[in-house]
Amino acid sequence: MTDPGSDRGLSALNGRVALVAGATRGAGRAIAVELGRAGAIVYCSGRSTRKAPSDYGRTETVEETVGLITGGGGTAHAAVTDHLDVGAVRSLIERIDREQGRLDILVNDIGGEAYVEFGRPLWEYDLDAGIRLLDTGFRTHLNTSHSALPLLIRQPGGLVIEVTDGTRAYNDTHYRGTVFLDVTKTAVDRFAYAQGHELIPHGGTAVSVTPGWLRSEMMLDAFGVTESTWRSAAEANRGLSDVVPPYEFVISESPTMLARGITALAADPERSRWNTRSVSSFELAGHYGLTDVDGSRPDAWSFITAMESVPAGILEADDYR
């Protein structure tokens, strides 16, 4: 199957300025790269640098993300920023204003997943870790939008993307494993909804966007697989429980599918149709005729929901790709 999304719109965002908060790795990195490929000037923010890695303990750095963009002929700037530090966020927005005089696209993609403790009820959860998850996964978004929106609304057409985990419909009927994670991801979705209402008078759009089961660097490492072995490893665990990776991982997607969908949405002159909505990477890919890097289009949320009503391993992932 060919990939119709890999070469389209390479200049669709020329002249547009984007800030990707949380561009160091995973979805944020992929979004920054795709926006850069489409011609946007991209400010890539994050805490992990070559000189000072963050407490995530990962090797990826914000400078590497910038290098991926500039190496492909795009324009990008590293912005080492702790988005819990309101003063640092304001300084970043002042820098963008000083250097570009505008901001067209804001992507809030700081997740806080490193602070999740699955299997712990609220009363046993380490409160400091839980608050850290809330702060990192939601307050960073709040801080960034609060500082960035005055610049974004200077001209009509501004776009805010809130990256969360789970569609609104899925999260309405599913508990996400811990109180802190559940509340954080639900809050991010609602934040997009609320911002969308306030942006309407300014011709702006805010959308909550979720990937499916994201095959990020952290997830690959957690399951002890690579980009070349993940599928066979998951298939080998069909029908088994409490194994790593679980069979459901066969429906996972690379960060690029989400990034392609967000980039297409940003380039859409009728993007306001998405305002206040919750959409998945699969829905965006279908609407804009895009695929993942392997040419497939995984429908992870439908697959995961269907798995709830059939014996483990019965469903074929290819029927949902």
PDB file of C-alpha atoms in Angstrom:
ATOM      1  CA  MET A   1       0.000   0.000   0.000  1.00  0.00           C
ATOM      2  CA  THR A   2       1.460   3.357  -0.916  1.00  0.00           C
ATOM      3  CA  ASP A   3       1.618   6.215   1.507  1.00  0.00           C
ATOM      4  CA  PRO A   4      -0.418   9.151   0.255  1.00  0.00           C
ATOM      5  CA  GLY A   5       0.576  11.375   3.135  1.00  0.00           C
ATOM      6  CA  SER A   6       4.345  11.457   2.920  1.00  0.00           C
ATOM      7  CA  ASP A   7       4.937  14.108   0.266  1.00  0.00           C
ATOM      8  CA  ARG A   8       1.821  16.234   0.250  1.00  0.00           C
ATOM      9  CA  GLY A   9       1.698  19.902   1.299  1.00  0.00           C
ATOM     10  CA  LEU A  10       5.429  20.457   1.659  1.00  0.00           C
ATOM     11  CA  SER A  11       4.928  24.228   1.464  1.00  0.00           C
ATOM     12  CA  ALA A  12       1.391  24.373   2.847  1.00  0.00           C
ATOM     13  CA  LEU A  13       2.471  26.207   5.999  1.00  0.00           C
ATOM     14  CA  ASN A  14       5.020  28.609   4.538  1.00  0.00           C
ATOM     15  CA  GLY A  15       5.081  31.815   6.559  1.00  0.00           C
ATOM     16  CA  ARG A  16       3.295  30.269   9.542  1.00  0.00           C
ATOM     17  CA  VAL A  17       4.917  30.201  12.974  1.00  0.00           C
ATOM     18  CA  ALA A  18       4.388  27.255  15.312  1.00  0.00           C
ATOM     19  CA  LEU A  19       5.279  26.477  18.909  1.00  0.00           C
ATOM     20  CA  VAL A  20       5.352  22.808  19.892  1.00  0.00           C
ATOM     21  CA  ALA A  21       5.496  22.556  23.662  1.00  0.00           C
ATOM     22  CA  GLY A  22       6.978  19.176  24.466  1.00  0.00           C
ATOM     23  CA  ALA A  23       8.876  18.613  21.222  1.00  0.00           C
ATOM     24  CA  THR A  24      11.681  16.530  22.688  1.00  0.00           C
ATOM     25  CA  ARG A  25      10.342  13.077  21.859  1.00  0.00           C
ATOM     26  CA  GLY A  26       7.317  11.018  20.905  1.00  0.00           C
ATOM     27  CA  ALA A  27       4.305  12.759  19.416  1.00  0.00           C
ATOM     28  CA  GLY A  28       5.688  16.230  20.068  1.00  0.00           C
ATOM     29  CA  ARG A  29       8.852  15.531  18.132  1.00  0.00           C
ATOM     30  CA  ALA A  30       6.937  14.038  15.204  1.00  0.00           C
ATOM     31  CA  ILE A  31       4.494  16.959  15.128  1.00  0.00           C
ATOM     32  CA  ALA A  32       7.343  19.471  15.101  1.00  0.00           C
ATOM     33  CA  VAL A  33       9.082  17.607  12.272  1.00  0.00           C
ATOM     34  CA  GLU A  34       5.943  17.399  10.120  1.00  0.00           C
ATOM     35  CA  LEU A  35       5.088  21.064  10.674  1.00  0.00           C
ATOM     36  CA  GLY A  36       8.642  21.915   9.641  1.00  0.00           C
ATOM     37  CA  ARG A  37       8.380  19.748   6.532  1.00  0.00           C
ATOM     38  CA  ALA A  38       5.246  21.660   5.587  1.00  0.00           C
ATOM     39  CA  GLY A  39       7.138  24.958   5.729  1.00  0.00           C
ATOM     40  CA  ALA A  40       6.293  26.304   9.177  1.00  0.00           C
ATOM     41  CA  ILE A  41       8.891  28.040  11.336  1.00  0.00           C
ATOM     42  CA  VAL A  42       8.868  25.779  14.380  1.00  0.00           C
ATOM     43  CA  TYR A  43       9.892  26.626  17.931  1.00  0.00           C
ATOM     44  CA  CYS A  44      10.629  23.360  19.703  1.00  0.00           C
ATOM     45  CA  SER A  45      10.413  23.552  23.476  1.00  0.00           C
ATOM     46  CA  GLY A  46      11.342  21.016  26.094  1.00  0.00           C
ATOM     47  CA  ARG A  47      13.469  20.465  29.170  1.00  0.00           C
ATOM     48  CA  SER A  48      15.873  17.804  27.914  1.00  0.00           C
ATOM     49  CA  THR A  49      19.056  19.223  26.442  1.00  0.00           C
ATOM     50  CA  ARG A  50      22.503  17.867  25.728  1.00  0.00           C
ATOM     51  CA  LYS A  51      23.835  19.618  28.819  1.00  0.00           C
ATOM     52  CA  ALA A  52      20.940  18.974  31.180  1.00  0.00           C
ATOM     53  CA  PRO A  53      18.542  16.042  30.632  1.00  0.00           C
ATOM     54  CA  SER A  54      15.172  16.197  32.374  1.00  0.00           C
ATOM     55  CA  ASP A  55      14.028  13.938  35.193  1.00  0.00           C
ATOM     56  CA  TYR A  56      12.471  11.609  32.606  1.00  0.00           C
ATOM     57  CA  GLY A  57      15.933  10.064  32.315  1.00  0.00           C
ATOM     58  CA  ARG A  58      15.679   9.855  28.516  1.00  0.00           C
ATOM     59  CA  THR A  59      18.416  10.449  25.956  1.00  0.00           C
ATOM     60  CA  GLU A  60      16.351  12.434  23.442  1.00  0.00           C
ATOM     61  CA  THR A  61      16.941  16.193  23.398  1.00  0.00           C
ATOM     62  CA  VAL A  62      15.166  19.223  22.014  1.00  0.00           C
ATOM     63  CA  GLU A  63      18.281  20.036  19.966  1.00  0.00           C
ATOM     64  CA  GLU A  64      17.947  16.686  18.197  1.00  0.00           C
ATOM     65  CA  THR A  65      14.396  17.568  17.187  1.00  0.00           C
ATOM     66  CA  VAL A  66      15.580  20.864  15.739  1.00  0.00           C
ATOM     67  CA  GLY A  67      18.302  18.986  13.866  1.00  0.00           C
ATOM     68  CA  LEU A  68      15.741  16.671  12.289  1.00  0.00           C
ATOM     69  CA  ILE A  69      13.830  19.676  10.975  1.00  0.00           C
ATOM     70  CA  THR A  70      16.769  21.721   9.748  1.00  0.00           C
ATOM     71  CA  GLY A  71      18.403  18.605   8.302  1.00  0.00           C
ATOM     72  CA  GLY A  72      15.346  18.219   6.109  1.00  0.00           C
ATOM     73  CA  GLY A  73      15.546  21.789   4.902  1.00  0.00           C
ATOM     74  CA  GLY A  74      13.114  23.305   7.396  1.00  0.00           C
ATOM     75  CA  THR A  75      13.457  26.143   9.878  1.00  0.00           C
ATOM     76  CA  ALA A  76      13.389  25.466  13.604  1.00  0.00           C
ATOM     77  CA  HIS A  77      14.606  26.927  16.864  1.00  0.00           C
ATOM     78  CA  ALA A  78      15.356  25.177  20.144  1.00  0.00           C
ATOM     79  CA  ALA A  79      13.648  26.693  23.163  1.00  0.00           C
ATOM     80  CA  VAL A  80      14.777  25.065  26.380  1.00  0.00           C
ATOM     81  CA  THR A  81      11.796  25.728  28.639  1.00  0.00           C
ATOM     82  CA  ASP A  82      10.217  24.298  31.765  1.00  0.00           C
ATOM     83  CA  HIS A  83       6.528  24.956  31.116  1.00  0.00           C
ATOM     84  CA  LEU A  84       5.781  24.792  34.838  1.00  0.00           C
ATOM     85  CA  ASP A  85       7.842  27.981  35.162  1.00  0.00           C
ATOM     86  CA  VAL A  86       5.436  30.752  34.169  1.00  0.00           C
ATOM     87  CA  GLY A  87       8.241  33.281  33.840  1.00  0.00           C
ATOM     88  CA  ALA A  88      10.138  30.997  31.467  1.00  0.00           C
ATOM     89  CA  VAL A  89       7.034  30.466  29.342  1.00  0.00           C
ATOM     90  CA  ARG A  90       6.403  34.195  29.134  1.00  0.00           C
ATOM     91  CA  SER A  91       9.994  34.750  28.102  1.00  0.00           C
ATOM     92  CA  LEU A  92       9.594  32.164  25.343  1.00  0.00           C
ATOM     93  CA  ILE A  93       6.479  33.867  23.976  1.00  0.00           C
ATOM     94  CA  GLU A  94       8.228  37.251  24.146  1.00  0.00           C
ATOM     95  CA  ARG A  95      11.087  35.735  22.159  1.00  0.00           C
ATOM     96  CA  ILE A  96       8.726  34.437  19.478  1.00  0.00           C
ATOM     97  CA  ASP A  97       7.027  37.834  19.321  1.00  0.00           C
ATOM     98  CA  ARG A  98      10.375  39.613  19.056  1.00  0.00           C
ATOM     99  CA  GLU A  99      11.752  37.278  16.382  1.00  0.00           C
ATOM    100  CA  GLN A 100       8.581  36.575  14.350  1.00  0.00           C
ATOM    101  CA  GLY A 101       5.905  39.045  15.421  1.00  0.00           C
ATOM    102  CA  ARG A 102       3.236  36.356  15.261  1.00  0.00           C
ATOM    103  CA  LEU A 103       2.190  32.885  16.381  1.00  0.00           C
ATOM    104  CA  ASP A 104      -0.147  30.837  14.200  1.00  0.00           C
ATOM    105  CA  ILE A 105      -0.050  27.335  15.682  1.00  0.00           C
ATOM    106  CA  LEU A 106       0.287  26.253  19.299  1.00  0.00           C
ATOM    107  CA  VAL A 107       0.649  22.573  20.100  1.00  0.00           C
ATOM    108  CA  ASN A 108       0.476  21.636  23.783  1.00  0.00           C
ATOM    109  CA  ASP A 109       1.952  18.142  24.028  1.00  0.00           C
ATOM    110  CA  ILE A 110       3.444  17.754  27.478  1.00  0.00           C
ATOM    111  CA  GLY A 111       2.073  14.550  28.933  1.00  0.00           C
ATOM    112  CA  GLY A 112       3.571  13.643  32.294  1.00  0.00           C
ATOM    113  CA  GLU A 113       3.445   9.896  31.615  1.00  0.00           C
ATOM    114  CA  ALA A 114       6.694   9.339  33.498  1.00  0.00           C
ATOM    115  CA  TYR A 115       4.827  10.042  36.744  1.00  0.00           C
ATOM    116  CA  VAL A 116       2.011   7.506  36.262  1.00  0.00           C
ATOM    117  CA  GLU A 117       1.702   4.726  38.866  1.00  0.00           C
ATOM    118  CA  PHE A 118      -0.791   2.196  37.534  1.00  0.00           C
ATOM    119  CA  GLY A 119      -2.633  -0.101  39.894  1.00  0.00           C
ATOM    120  CA  ARG A 120      -2.609   2.272  42.866  1.00  0.00           C
ATOM    121  CA  PRO A 121      -5.884   3.603  44.270  1.00  0.00           C
ATOM    122  CA  LEU A 122      -5.994   7.270  45.184  1.00  0.00           C
ATOM    123  CA  TRP A 123      -5.425   6.691  48.909  1.00  0.00           C
ATOM    124  CA  GLU A 124      -2.271   4.653  48.227  1.00  0.00           C
ATOM    125  CA  TYR A 125      -0.912   6.852  45.451  1.00  0.00           C
ATOM    126  CA  ASP A 126       2.129   8.953  46.283  1.00  0.00           C
ATOM    127  CA  LEU A 127       0.504  12.376  46.484  1.00  0.00           C
ATOM    128  CA  ASP A 128       3.599  14.266  45.346  1.00  0.00           C
ATOM    129  CA  ALA A 129       3.876  12.029  42.264  1.00  0.00           C
ATOM    130  CA  GLY A 130       0.180  12.457  41.529  1.00  0.00           C
ATOM    131  CA  ILE A 131       0.369  16.232  41.777  1.00  0.00           C
ATOM    132  CA  ARG A 132       3.461  16.143  39.584  1.00  0.00           C
ATOM    133  CA  LEU A 133       1.458  14.255  36.953  1.00  0.00           C
ATOM    134  CA  LEU A 134      -1.365  16.801  37.128  1.00  0.00           C
ATOM    135  CA  ASP A 135       1.063  19.692  36.962  1.00  0.00           C
ATOM    136  CA  THR A 136       3.158  18.290  34.128  1.00  0.00           C
ATOM    137  CA  GLY A 137       0.267  16.897  32.126  1.00  0.00           C
ATOM    138  CA  PHE A 138      -2.181  19.784  32.515  1.00  0.00           C
ATOM    139  CA  ARG A 139      -0.835  22.892  34.239  1.00  0.00           C
ATOM    140  CA  THR A 140       1.930  23.118  31.635  1.00  0.00           C
ATOM    141  CA  HIS A 141      -0.788  23.412  28.975  1.00  0.00           C
ATOM    142  CA  LEU A 142      -2.609  26.062  30.991  1.00  0.00           C
ATOM    143  CA  ASN A 143       0.554  28.096  31.537  1.00  0.00           C
ATOM    144  CA  THR A 144       1.483  27.961  27.865  1.00  0.00           C
ATOM    145  CA  SER A 145      -1.899  28.925  26.467  1.00  0.00           C
ATOM    146  CA  HIS A 146      -2.300  31.717  29.017  1.00  0.00           C
ATOM    147  CA  SER A 147       0.934  33.307  27.795  1.00  0.00           C
ATOM    148  CA  ALA A 148       0.664  32.413  24.099  1.00  0.00           C
ATOM    149  CA  LEU A 149      -2.941  33.225  23.191  1.00  0.00           C
ATOM    150  CA  PRO A 150      -2.550  37.035  23.205  1.00  0.00           C
ATOM    151  CA  LEU A 151       0.054  36.605  20.455  1.00  0.00           C
ATOM    152  CA  LEU A 152      -1.895  33.919  18.621  1.00  0.00           C
ATOM    153  CA  ILE A 153      -5.096  35.995  18.357  1.00  0.00           C
ATOM    154  CA  ARG A 154      -3.384  39.024  16.794  1.00  0.00           C
ATOM    155  CA  GLN A 155      -4.493  37.705  13.426  1.00  0.00           C
ATOM    156  CA  PRO A 156      -7.461  35.448  12.672  1.00  0.00           C
ATOM    157  CA  GLY A 157      -6.937  31.795  11.874  1.00  0.00           C
ATOM    158  CA  GLY A 158      -4.863  30.780  14.894  1.00  0.00           C
ATOM    159  CA  LEU A 159      -4.890  27.120  15.881  1.00  0.00           C
ATOM    160  CA  VAL A 160      -4.438  25.473  19.287  1.00  0.00           C
ATOM    161  CA  ILE A 161      -3.900  21.715  19.449  1.00  0.00           C
ATOM    162  CA  GLU A 162      -4.247  20.006  22.812  1.00  0.00           C
ATOM    163  CA  VAL A 163      -2.741  16.530  22.637  1.00  0.00           C
ATOM    164  CA  THR A 164      -4.329  14.127  25.111  1.00  0.00           C
ATOM    165  CA  ASP A 165      -4.891  10.385  25.519  1.00  0.00           C
ATOM    166  CA  GLY A 166      -8.277   9.011  24.523  1.00  0.00           C
ATOM    167  CA  THR A 167     -11.180  10.464  22.616  1.00  0.00           C
ATOM    168  CA  ARG A 168     -13.901  12.289  24.530  1.00  0.00           C
ATOM    169  CA  ALA A 169     -16.330   9.449  23.828  1.00  0.00           C
ATOM    170  CA  TYR A 170     -13.896   6.760  24.998  1.00  0.00           C
ATOM    171  CA  ASN A 171     -12.842   8.580  28.167  1.00  0.00           C
ATOM    172  CA  ASP A 172     -16.474   9.315  29.074  1.00  0.00           C
ATOM    173  CA  THR A 173     -17.076   5.590  29.543  1.00  0.00           C
ATOM    174  CA  HIS A 174     -13.639   4.265  30.531  1.00  0.00           C
ATOM    175  CA  TYR A 175     -11.572   4.740  33.678  1.00  0.00           C
ATOM    176  CA  ARG A 176      -7.973   5.407  32.671  1.00  0.00           C
ATOM    177  CA  GLY A 177      -6.219   3.350  35.335  1.00  0.00           C
ATOM    178  CA  THR A 178      -5.470   5.946  38.019  1.00  0.00           C
ATOM    179  CA  VAL A 179      -7.367   8.949  39.342  1.00  0.00           C
ATOM    180  CA  PHE A 180      -4.517  11.304  38.500  1.00  0.00           C
ATOM    181  CA  LEU A 181      -4.130  10.105  34.908  1.00  0.00           C
ATOM    182  CA  ASP A 182      -7.881   9.986  34.357  1.00  0.00           C
ATOM    183  CA  VAL A 183      -8.399  13.544  35.606  1.00  0.00           C
ATOM    184  CA  THR A 184      -5.348  14.906  33.773  1.00  0.00           C
ATOM    185  CA  LYS A 185      -6.283  13.577  30.336  1.00  0.00           C
ATOM    186  CA  THR A 186      -9.929  14.529  30.738  1.00  0.00           C
ATOM    187  CA  ALA A 187      -8.903  18.040  31.788  1.00  0.00           C
ATOM    188  CA  VAL A 188      -6.731  18.504  28.702  1.00  0.00           C
ATOM    189  CA  ASP A 189      -9.642  17.560  26.441  1.00  0.00           C
ATOM    190  CA  ARG A 190     -12.002  19.928  28.239  1.00  0.00           C
ATOM    191  CA  PHE A 191      -9.356  22.648  28.051  1.00  0.00           C
ATOM    192  CA  ALA A 192      -9.430  22.443  24.257  1.00  0.00           C
ATOM    193  CA  TYR A 193     -13.225  22.648  24.324  1.00  0.00           C
ATOM    194  CA  ALA A 194     -13.137  25.731  26.542  1.00  0.00           C
ATOM    195  CA  GLN A 195     -10.405  27.496  24.573  1.00  0.00           C
ATOM    196  CA  GLY A 196     -12.328  26.868  21.381  1.00  0.00           C
ATOM    197  CA  HIS A 197     -15.264  28.860  22.690  1.00  0.00           C
ATOM    198  CA  GLU A 198     -13.072  31.785  23.689  1.00  0.00           C
ATOM    199  CA  LEU A 199     -11.243  31.794  20.349  1.00  0.00           C
ATOM    200  CA  ILE A 200     -14.375  32.025  18.196  1.00  0.00           C
ATOM    201  CA  PRO A 201     -14.585  35.857  18.299  1.00  0.00           C
ATOM    202  CA  HIS A 202     -10.950  35.980  17.138  1.00  0.00           C
ATOM    203  CA  GLY A 203     -11.340  33.539  14.257  1.00  0.00           C
ATOM    204  CA  GLY A 204      -9.343  30.903  16.101  1.00  0.00           C
ATOM    205  CA  THR A 205      -9.723  27.162  16.534  1.00  0.00           C
ATOM    206  CA  ALA A 206      -8.893  24.797  19.394  1.00  0.00           C
ATOM    207  CA  VAL A 207      -9.021  21.023  19.027  1.00  0.00           C
ATOM    208  CA  SER A 208      -8.358  18.084  21.335  1.00  0.00           C
ATOM    209  CA  VAL A 209      -6.409  15.416  19.447  1.00  0.00           C
ATOM    210  CA  THR A 210      -5.421  11.947  20.579  1.00  0.00           C
ATOM    211  CA  PRO A 211      -3.243   9.296  18.998  1.00  0.00           C
ATOM    212  CA  GLY A 212      -4.244   5.668  19.227  1.00  0.00           C
ATOM    213  CA  TRP A 213      -1.818   3.366  21.006  1.00  0.00           C
ATOM    214  CA  LEU A 214       1.278   5.445  20.391  1.00  0.00           C
ATOM    215  CA  ARG A 215       4.471   3.591  19.524  1.00  0.00           C
ATOM    216  CA  SER A 216       6.744   6.185  21.084  1.00  0.00           C
ATOM    217  CA  GLU A 217      10.381   5.713  22.026  1.00  0.00           C
ATOM    218  CA  MET A 218       9.350   5.316  25.672  1.00  0.00           C
ATOM    219  CA  MET A 219       6.754   2.663  24.832  1.00  0.00           C
ATOM    220  CA  LEU A 220       9.137   0.662  22.655  1.00  0.00           C
ATOM    221  CA  ASP A 221      11.715   0.675  25.428  1.00  0.00           C
ATOM    222  CA  ALA A 222       9.129  -0.224  28.074  1.00  0.00           C
ATOM    223  CA  PHE A 223       8.134  -3.304  26.074  1.00  0.00           C
ATOM    224  CA  GLY A 224      11.703  -4.218  25.153  1.00  0.00           C
ATOM    225  CA  VAL A 225      11.031  -4.077  21.403  1.00  0.00           C
ATOM    226  CA  THR A 226      12.177  -1.978  18.464  1.00  0.00           C
ATOM    227  CA  GLU A 227      10.505  -0.433  15.449  1.00  0.00           C
ATOM    228  CA  SER A 228      11.420  -3.548  13.494  1.00  0.00           C
ATOM    229  CA  THR A 229      10.303  -6.145  16.088  1.00  0.00           C
ATOM    230  CA  TRP A 230       7.222  -4.715  17.824  1.00  0.00           C
ATOM    231  CA  ARG A 231       4.634  -6.319  15.528  1.00  0.00           C
ATOM    232  CA  SER A 232       6.013  -9.851  15.664  1.00  0.00           C
ATOM    233  CA  ALA A 233       6.482  -9.620  19.431  1.00  0.00           C
ATOM    234  CA  ALA A 234       2.864  -8.561  19.951  1.00  0.00           C
ATOM    235  CA  GLU A 235       1.525 -11.213  17.550  1.00  0.00           C
ATOM    236  CA  ALA A 236       3.418 -13.885  19.469  1.00  0.00           C
ATOM    237  CA  ASN A 237       1.417 -13.006  22.595  1.00  0.00           C
ATOM    238  CA  ARG A 238      -2.008 -13.553  21.011  1.00  0.00           C
ATOM    239  CA  GLY A 239      -4.430 -15.017  23.540  1.00  0.00           C
ATOM    240  CA  LEU A 240      -2.061 -14.542  26.479  1.00  0.00           C
ATOM    241  CA  SER A 241      -2.543 -12.245  29.456  1.00  0.00           C
ATOM    242  CA  ASP A 242      -0.104 -10.341  31.646  1.00  0.00           C
ATOM    243  CA  VAL A 243       2.598 -10.478  28.997  1.00  0.00           C
ATOM    244  CA  VAL A 244       4.733  -7.776  27.412  1.00  0.00           C
ATOM    245  CA  PRO A 245       3.966  -6.497  24.910  1.00  0.00           C
ATOM    246  CA  PRO A 246       0.246  -7.328  25.082  1.00  0.00           C
ATOM    247  CA  TYR A 247      -1.438  -8.563  21.924  1.00  0.00           C
ATOM    248  CA  GLU A 248      -3.330  -5.248  21.636  1.00  0.00           C
ATOM    249  CA  PHE A 249      -0.022  -3.577  20.769  1.00  0.00           C
ATOM    250  CA  VAL A 250      -0.499  -4.916  17.232  1.00  0.00           C
ATOM    251  CA  ILE A 251      -2.795  -1.938  16.608  1.00  0.00           C
ATOM    252  CA  SER A 252      -0.185   0.613  17.672  1.00  0.00           C
ATOM    253  CA  GLU A 253       0.781   3.516  15.453  1.00  0.00           C
ATOM    254  CA  SER A 254       3.893   5.588  14.997  1.00  0.00           C
ATOM    255  CA  PRO A 255       3.863   9.229  16.149  1.00  0.00           C
ATOM    256  CA  THR A 256       3.988  10.241  12.478  1.00  0.00           C
ATOM    257  CA  MET A 257       0.345   9.423  11.766  1.00  0.00           C
ATOM    258  CA  LEU A 258      -0.812  11.841  14.450  1.00  0.00           C
ATOM    259  CA  ALA A 259       1.685  14.432  13.225  1.00  0.00           C
ATOM    260  CA  ARG A 260       0.505  14.172   9.621  1.00  0.00           C
ATOM    261  CA  GLY A 261      -3.103  14.633  10.664  1.00  0.00           C
ATOM    262  CA  ILE A 262      -2.354  17.697  12.785  1.00  0.00           C
ATOM    263  CA  THR A 263      -0.275  19.222   9.988  1.00  0.00           C
ATOM    264  CA  ALA A 264      -3.099  18.679   7.483  1.00  0.00           C
ATOM    265  CA  LEU A 265      -5.569  20.242   9.908  1.00  0.00           C
ATOM    266  CA  ALA A 266      -3.277  23.259  10.353  1.00  0.00           C
ATOM    267  CA  ALA A 267      -3.095  23.729   6.569  1.00  0.00           C
ATOM    268  CA  ASP A 268      -6.861  23.355   6.096  1.00  0.00           C
ATOM    269  CA  PRO A 269      -8.475  26.742   5.320  1.00  0.00           C
ATOM    270  CA  GLU A 270     -11.682  25.305   6.793  1.00  0.00           C
ATOM    271  CA  ARG A 271     -10.040  24.059   9.995  1.00  0.00           C
ATOM    272  CA  SER A 272     -12.656  25.873  12.107  1.00  0.00           C
ATOM    273  CA  ARG A 273     -14.951  22.913  11.360  1.00  0.00           C
ATOM    274  CA  TRP A 274     -12.963  21.059  14.030  1.00  0.00           C
ATOM    275  CA  ASN A 275     -13.303  23.758  16.701  1.00  0.00           C
ATOM    276  CA  THR A 276     -13.970  22.457  20.274  1.00  0.00           C
ATOM    277  CA  ARG A 277     -14.027  18.874  19.018  1.00  0.00           C
ATOM    278  CA  SER A 278     -12.216  15.777  20.215  1.00  0.00           C
ATOM    279  CA  VAL A 279     -10.680  13.856  17.311  1.00  0.00           C
ATOM    280  CA  SER A 280      -8.346  10.917  16.924  1.00  0.00           C
ATOM    281  CA  SER A 281      -5.371  10.471  14.650  1.00  0.00           C
ATOM    282  CA  PHE A 282      -7.423   7.858  12.797  1.00  0.00           C
ATOM    283  CA  GLU A 283     -10.275  10.300  12.165  1.00  0.00           C
ATOM    284  CA  LEU A 284      -7.901  12.980  10.903  1.00  0.00           C
ATOM    285  CA  ALA A 285      -6.074  10.496   8.691  1.00  0.00           C
ATOM    286  CA  GLY A 286      -9.337   9.323   7.162  1.00  0.00           C
ATOM    287  CA  HIS A 287     -10.619  12.825   6.564  1.00  0.00           C
ATOM    288  CA  TYR A 288      -7.424  14.049   4.932  1.00  0.00           C
ATOM    289  CA  GLY A 289      -6.494  10.825   3.135  1.00  0.00           C
ATOM    290  CA  LEU A 290      -3.368  10.092   5.156  1.00  0.00           C
ATOM    291  CA  THR A 291      -1.673   6.960   6.477  1.00  0.00           C
ATOM    292  CA  ASP A 292       0.969   5.918   8.945  1.00  0.00           C
ATOM    293  CA  VAL A 293       4.548   5.383   7.777  1.00  0.00           C
ATOM    294  CA  ASP A 294       3.835   1.767   6.800  1.00  0.00           C
ATOM    295  CA  GLY A 295       0.895   2.755   4.577  1.00  0.00           C
ATOM    296  CA  SER A 296      -1.756   1.503   7.017  1.00  0.00           C
ATOM    297  CA  ARG A 297      -4.338   3.496   8.976  1.00  0.00           C
ATOM    298  CA  PRO A 298      -4.753   1.928  12.437  1.00  0.00           C
ATOM    299  CA  ASP A 299      -8.113   2.450  14.140  1.00  0.00           C
ATOM    300  CA  ALA A 300      -6.825   1.811  17.644  1.00  0.00           C
ATOM    301  CA  TRP A 301      -9.770   3.046  19.697  1.00  0.00           C
ATOM    302  CA  SER A 302     -12.267   0.872  17.833  1.00  0.00           C
ATOM    303  CA  PHE A 303      -9.949  -2.144  18.137  1.00  0.00           C
ATOM    304  CA  ILE A 304      -9.341  -1.619  21.856  1.00  0.00           C
ATOM    305  CA  THR A 305     -13.065  -1.187  22.514  1.00  0.00           C
ATOM    306  CA  ALA A 306     -13.921  -4.300  20.493  1.00  0.00           C
ATOM    307  CA  MET A 307     -11.380  -6.305  22.499  1.00  0.00           C
ATOM    308  CA  GLU A 308     -13.536  -5.744  25.583  1.00  0.00           C
ATOM    309  CA  SER A 309     -16.303  -7.980  24.265  1.00  0.00           C
ATOM    310  CA  VAL A 310     -14.394 -10.838  22.627  1.00  0.00           C
ATOM    311  CA  PRO A 311     -11.851 -13.364  23.923  1.00  0.00           C
ATOM    312  CA  ALA A 312      -8.321 -12.012  23.944  1.00  0.00           C
ATOM    313  CA  GLY A 313      -6.554 -12.473  20.659  1.00  0.00           C
ATOM    314  CA  ILE A 314      -9.595 -13.288  18.527  1.00  0.00           C
ATOM    315  CA  LEU A 315      -9.711  -9.971  16.707  1.00  0.00           C
ATOM    316  CA  GLU A 316      -7.448  -9.493  13.730  1.00  0.00           C
ATOM    317  CA  ALA A 317      -5.580  -6.201  13.798  1.00  0.00           C
ATOM    318  CA  ASP A 318      -5.496  -6.082  10.002  1.00  0.00           C
ATOM    319  CA  ASP A 319      -9.292  -5.677  10.035  1.00  0.00           C
ATOM    320  CA  TYR A 320      -8.743  -2.391  11.896  1.00  0.00           C
ATOM    321  CA  ARG A 321      -5.843  -1.107   9.801  1.00  0.00           C
TER     322      ARG A 321
END
